[in-house]
Coordinates of C-alpha atoms in Angstrom, one line a residue:
X193 CA -1.8 -17.6 54.5
X194 CA 0.1 -20.7 53.5
X195 CA 2.4 -20.3 56.5
X196 CA -0.5 -20.1 58.9
X197 CA -2.1 -23.2 57.2
X198 CA 1.1 -25.1 57.5
X199 CA 1.1 -24.3 61.3
X200 CA -2.3 -25.8 61.6
X201 CA -1.3 -28.9 59.7
X202 CA 1.7 -29.3 62.0
X203 CA -0.6 -29.0 65.0
X204 CA -2.7 -31.8 63.7
X205 CA -5.9 -29.8 63.0
X206 CA -6.6 -31.5 59.7
X207 CA -10.3 -32.0 59.9
X208 CA -11.5 -28.5 60.2
X209 CA -9.2 -25.5 59.7
X210 CA -10.6 -22.3 61.0
X211 CA -8.7 -19.3 59.4
X212 CA -8.2 -16.7 62.1
X213 CA -10.3 -13.5 61.6
X214 CA -7.1 -11.5 61.6
X215 CA -6.2 -12.8 58.2
X216 CA -8.4 -10.5 56.1
X217 CA -6.9 -7.5 57.7
X218 CA -3.5 -8.9 57.0
X219 CA -4.4 -9.5 53.4
X220 CA -5.6 -5.9 53.1
X221 CA -2.2 -4.8 54.1
X222 CA -0.3 -7.2 51.8
X223 CA -0.5 -6.6 48.1
X224 CA 2.0 -9.4 47.6
X225 CA -0.4 -11.8 49.2
X226 CA -3.2 -10.6 47.1
X227 CA -1.2 -11.2 43.9
X228 CA -0.5 -14.9 44.9
X229 CA -3.7 -15.8 46.7
X230 CA -6.7 -17.1 44.7
X231 CA -10.3 -16.4 45.6
X232 CA -13.5 -17.7 44.2
X233 CA -15.6 -15.3 42.2
X234 CA -19.2 -16.0 43.1
X235 CA -20.2 -14.8 39.6
X236 CA -18.9 -18.0 38.0
X237 CA -17.6 -20.1 40.9
X238 CA -14.0 -20.1 39.6
X239 CA -10.9 -19.2 41.5
X240 CA -8.7 -16.3 40.4
X241 CA -5.8 -14.2 41.7
X242 CA -6.4 -10.5 42.4
X243 CA -4.5 -9.6 39.3
X244 CA -6.7 -11.8 37.1
X245 CA -9.8 -10.5 38.6
X246 CA -8.7 -6.9 38.2
X247 CA -7.8 -7.5 34.6
X248 CA -11.3 -8.8 33.8
X249 CA -13.2 -6.1 35.7
X250 CA -11.0 -3.2 34.6
X251 CA -13.0 -0.5 32.9
X252 CA -16.3 -1.8 34.4
X253 CA -15.6 -0.9 38.0
X254 CA -13.2 1.4 39.9
X255 CA -10.1 0.0 41.5
X256 CA -11.3 0.5 45.0
X257 CA -14.6 -1.3 44.1
X258 CA -12.7 -4.3 42.6
X259 CA -10.6 -4.4 45.8
X260 CA -13.6 -4.3 48.1
X261 CA -15.3 -7.0 46.0
X262 CA -12.1 -9.2 46.3
X263 CA -11.8 -8.7 50.0
X264 CA -15.5 -8.8 51.1
X265 CA -17.3 -11.0 48.5
X266 CA -14.8 -13.4 46.9
X267 CA -14.2 -16.4 49.1
X268 CA -10.6 -17.7 49.8
X269 CA -9.8 -21.1 48.3
X270 CA -9.9 -23.6 51.2
X271 CA -7.1 -26.1 51.9
X272 CA -4.4 -27.4 49.5
X273 CA -5.2 -30.2 47.1
X274 CA -1.7 -30.9 46.0
X275 CA 0.5 -29.7 43.2
X276 CA -1.6 -31.6 40.6
X277 CA -4.8 -29.9 41.7
X278 CA -3.1 -26.6 41.8
X279 CA -1.7 -27.0 38.3
X280 CA -5.1 -28.0 37.1
X281 CA -6.7 -25.0 38.7
X282 CA -4.1 -22.7 37.2
X283 CA -4.6 -24.2 33.8
X284 CA -8.3 -23.8 34.2
X285 CA -8.0 -20.2 35.4
X286 CA -5.7 -19.1 32.7
X287 CA -8.0 -19.9 29.8
X288 CA -10.9 -18.3 31.7
X289 CA -8.8 -15.2 32.4
X290 CA -7.8 -15.2 28.7
X291 CA -11.4 -15.7 27.6
X292 CA -12.5 -12.8 29.8
X293 CA -9.7 -10.5 28.6
X294 CA -10.3 -11.6 25.0
X295 CA -13.4 -9.4 24.3
X296 CA -11.6 -6.4 25.7
X297 CA -8.5 -7.2 23.5
X298 CA -10.9 -7.6 20.5
X299 CA -12.6 -4.3 21.3
X300 CA -9.3 -2.6 21.6
X301 CA -8.1 -4.0 18.3
X302 CA -11.4 -3.0 16.7
X303 CA -11.1 0.6 18.1
X304 CA -7.5 0.8 16.8
X305 CA -8.5 -0.4 13.3
X306 CA -11.4 2.1 13.3
X307 CA -9.1 4.9 14.3
X308 CA -6.6 3.9 11.6
X309 CA -9.3 3.8 9.0
X310 CA -10.6 7.2 10.2
X311 CA -7.1 8.7 10.0
X312 CA -6.6 7.2 6.5
X313 CA -9.9 8.6 5.3
X314 CA -9.4 12.0 6.9
X315 CA -8.8 14.9 4.5
X316 CA -5.2 15.4 3.7
X317 CA -3.3 18.3 2.3
X318 CA -4.0 18.1 -1.5
X319 CA -1.0 20.2 -2.6
X320 CA -0.9 23.3 -4.8
X321 CA -3.0 23.5 -8.1
X322 CA -1.1 23.1 -11.4
X323 CA 0.4 26.3 -12.8
X324 CA 0.4 27.4 -16.5
X325 CA 2.2 24.8 -18.7
X326 CA 2.0 22.1 -16.0
X327 CA 0.2 18.8 -16.8
X328 CA -1.1 16.3 -14.2
X329 CA -3.1 13.9 -16.3
X330 CA -0.4 11.4 -17.2
X331 CA -0.9 9.1 -14.2
X332 CA -1.8 6.9 -12.3
X333 CA -3.2 5.2 -15.4
X334 CA -0.8 5.2 -18.3
X335 CA -2.4 7.3 -21.1
X336 CA 0.7 8.0 -23.2
X337 CA -0.8 6.1 -26.1
X338 CA -3.4 8.9 -26.4
X339 CA -2.9 12.2 -28.2
X340 CA -2.6 15.0 -25.7
X341 CA -4.4 18.1 -27.0
X342 CA -4.7 20.5 -24.1
X343 CA -1.9 22.9 -23.4
X344 CA -1.9 22.3 -19.6
X345 CA -4.0 21.3 -16.6
X346 CA -4.0 24.8 -15.1
X347 CA -5.7 24.7 -11.7
X348 CA -5.8 20.9 -11.4
X349 CA -4.8 19.4 -8.0
X350 CA -2.1 16.7 -7.7
X351 CA -3.4 13.2 -8.3
X352 CA -3.6 11.1 -5.1
X353 CA -0.7 8.7 -4.6
X354 CA -3.1 5.9 -3.6
X355 CA -6.5 6.8 -5.1
X356 CA -9.7 5.1 -3.9
X357 CA -10.8 4.8 -7.5
X358 CA -9.2 5.8 -10.8
X359 CA -11.4 8.0 -13.0
X360 CA -11.0 10.0 -16.2
X361 CA -12.8 13.0 -17.6
X362 CA -13.3 12.6 -21.3
X363 CA -13.4 15.7 -23.6
X364 CA -13.7 16.3 -27.3
X365 CA -11.7 19.0 -29.1
X366 CA -13.0 20.2 -32.4
X367 CA -9.8 20.9 -34.2
X368 CA -11.1 23.3 -36.9
X369 CA -12.8 25.6 -34.4
X370 CA -11.2 28.3 -32.2
X371 CA -10.0 26.8 -28.9
X372 CA -11.6 23.5 -29.9
X373 CA -15.2 24.7 -29.5
X374 CA -17.2 27.5 -27.8
X375 CA -17.3 25.6 -24.5
X376 CA -13.5 25.5 -24.2
X377 CA -11.0 27.7 -22.5
X378 CA -7.7 28.9 -24.1
X379 CA -5.9 25.8 -22.9
X380 CA -8.3 23.4 -24.6
X381 CA -10.3 22.2 -21.6
X382 CA -14.0 22.8 -21.0
X383 CA -14.6 25.6 -18.5
X384 CA -16.0 23.2 -15.9
X385 CA -13.5 20.3 -16.5
X386 CA -11.0 21.3 -13.8
X387 CA -13.7 21.9 -11.1
X388 CA -15.2 18.5 -11.9
X389 CA -11.8 16.8 -11.7
X390 CA -10.8 18.6 -8.5
X391 CA -14.0 17.5 -6.9
X392 CA -13.1 13.8 -7.6
X393 CA -9.5 14.4 -6.3
X394 CA -10.8 16.0 -3.1
X395 CA -12.9 12.9 -2.5
X396 CA -9.7 10.7 -2.7
X397 CA -10.1 9.6 -6.3
X398 CA -7.7 10.3 -9.2
X399 CA -9.2 12.1 -12.2
X400 CA -7.2 12.4 -15.4
X401 CA -8.3 14.7 -18.2
X402 CA -8.1 12.9 -21.6
X403 CA -9.4 13.7 -25.1
X404 CA -11.2 11.4 -27.5
X405 CA -9.7 11.5 -31.0
X406 CA -11.8 9.5 -33.5
X407 CA -8.7 8.4 -35.4
X408 CA -7.6 6.6 -32.2
X409 CA -10.9 5.0 -31.4
X410 CA -9.7 1.5 -30.8
X411 CA -6.6 2.6 -28.8
X412 CA -8.7 5.0 -26.8
X413 CA -11.2 2.4 -25.6
X414 CA -8.4 -0.1 -24.9
X415 CA -6.6 2.4 -22.7
X416 CA -9.7 3.5 -20.7
X417 CA -10.4 -0.1 -19.6
X418 CA -7.8 0.5 -16.9
X419 CA -10.1 3.2 -15.2
X420 CA -12.8 2.4 -12.7
X421 CA -15.2 5.1 -14.1
X422 CA -15.4 7.7 -16.9
X423 CA -17.0 11.2 -16.8
X424 CA -18.1 12.1 -20.3
X425 CA -18.0 15.8 -21.0
X426 CA -18.6 15.8 -24.8
X427 CA -21.5 18.0 -26.0
X428 CA -23.9 16.4 -28.5
X429 CA -22.7 17.0 -32.0
X430 CA -19.1 17.8 -31.1
X431 CA -17.7 14.4 -32.0
X432 CA -19.4 14.6 -35.4
X433 CA -18.2 18.2 -35.8
X434 CA -14.6 16.9 -35.4
X435 CA -15.1 14.2 -38.1
X436 CA -16.0 11.2 -35.8
X437 CA -19.1 9.1 -35.3
X438 CA -21.3 9.7 -32.3
X439 CA -23.0 6.3 -32.8
X440 CA -19.6 4.5 -32.8
X441 CA -18.5 6.4 -29.6
X442 CA -21.8 5.6 -27.9
X443 CA -21.8 1.9 -28.7
X444 CA -18.3 1.6 -27.3
X445 CA -19.4 3.4 -24.1
X446 CA -22.3 1.0 -23.8
X447 CA -19.9 -1.9 -24.1
X448 CA -17.9 -0.5 -21.2
X449 CA -21.1 -0.2 -19.2
X450 CA -22.0 -3.8 -20.0
X451 CA -18.6 -4.9 -18.7
X452 CA -19.3 -3.2 -15.4
X453 CA -17.6 0.2 -15.7
X454 CA -19.3 3.3 -14.6
X455 CA -19.9 5.9 -17.3
X456 CA -21.4 9.2 -16.3
X457 CA -23.6 10.0 -18.1
X458 CA -24.2 6.9 -20.2
X459 CA -25.3 7.3 -23.8
X460 CA -28.8 6.1 -23.0
X461 CA -29.2 8.6 -20.2
X462 CA -28.1 11.3 -22.6
X463 CA -30.6 10.1 -25.2
X464 CA -33.6 10.0 -22.9
X465 CA -32.7 12.6 -20.3
X466 CA -30.2 14.8 -22.2
X467 CA -32.6 17.5 -23.3
X468 CA -33.3 20.3 -20.9
X469 CA -37.0 19.5 -20.6
X470 CA -35.8 16.5 -18.5
X471 CA -35.4 19.0 -15.7
X472 CA -39.2 19.5 -15.9
X473 CA -39.7 15.8 -15.5
X474 CA -37.8 15.7 -12.2
X475 CA -39.0 19.1 -10.9
X476 CA -41.1 17.5 -8.2
X477 CA -38.4 15.1 -7.0
X478 CA -36.0 15.9 -4.2
X479 CA -33.3 16.6 -6.7
X480 CA -35.4 19.0 -8.8
X481 CA -36.8 22.5 -8.5
X482 CA -40.6 22.9 -8.7
X483 CA -40.4 26.2 -10.6
X484 CA -38.6 24.6 -13.5
X485 CA -40.7 25.3 -16.6
X486 CA -40.5 24.6 -20.4
X487 CA -42.0 26.9 -23.0
X488 CA -43.0 25.6 -26.4
X489 CA -44.5 28.8 -28.0
X490 CA -44.1 32.5 -27.7
X491 CA -47.3 33.1 -25.9
X492 CA -46.6 30.7 -23.1
X493 CA -43.1 32.2 -22.8
X494 CA -44.3 35.8 -22.6
X495 CA -46.8 35.1 -19.8
X496 CA -44.9 32.4 -17.8
X497 CA -41.4 33.9 -17.9
X498 CA -42.6 37.4 -16.9
X499 CA -44.5 35.9 -14.0
X500 CA -41.6 33.9 -12.6
X501 CA -39.2 36.8 -13.1
X502 CA -41.2 38.7 -10.5
X503 CA -39.9 36.4 -7.8
X504 CA -36.2 35.8 -8.6
X505 CA -33.7 35.9 -11.4
X506 CA -34.1 33.1 -14.0
X507 CA -31.8 30.9 -16.1
X508 CA -32.8 30.4 -19.7
X509 CA -31.6 27.3 -21.6
X510 CA -32.3 26.2 -25.1
X511 CA -34.2 22.9 -25.1
X512 CA -31.8 20.6 -26.9

């Protein structure tokens, strides 16, 4: 195109330059010309090369549609305004092309970050459960200052290398009772402690099994400050049965709650919702069961329990 224009200049046709109709067909056959030539996009009135235009519209339209738009709709830049004007147009076009490409680059970066986050949060192989004699509660929080009472962590999954949150499951072992209490297994843990902890680990959190020993009260509550949350699995009366003070334990847990730590359940929840009749109070909520009943005398129990047994098996719990 520049060669043809130069010929017209040499011939003295400086007032009105009529580009021969053959040029568009020549351009269609010349990818090199398309990459150098600039045309005005009627959408914003700015001039771009075919490459710049393709970059902006990529993903919005097909290649052949972009090419047809370039050839049939975009108007060629007329005449030459000198190197200064050309440099100015180039400088103007580049930021525009960059601005047009920027949202796409941002979207691409966002999609990449989203994919990486998804890959990071995706379930990973958790490893094999602990075997007999194997302990997995010594890290990530250093709990070596606390007395370890359980024999092992049989069945506990490996702690995550980079846990989302660091939690601990607190137990109490009654030292003058067989196995540490009727709710304990032969290794000293409650029967439900390992499933609780494995549920936390499966969710990407660490969960260390630790024991509260009342002689180490101050040390215990200093160590647990390093956790993000505590799961308290100490039955009412067991701390006292081991020689400790339930009130002192509860007050220290309340202090942790006040400092912002999560404690499940908190002493106040245990006090007001700990009895089994609390299940009757939430029976009509979405988390309850409507056929949860409490019996306070033999007559009510005889009639009510037999009636509900006709529909399905029942679970009986002492209201304490």
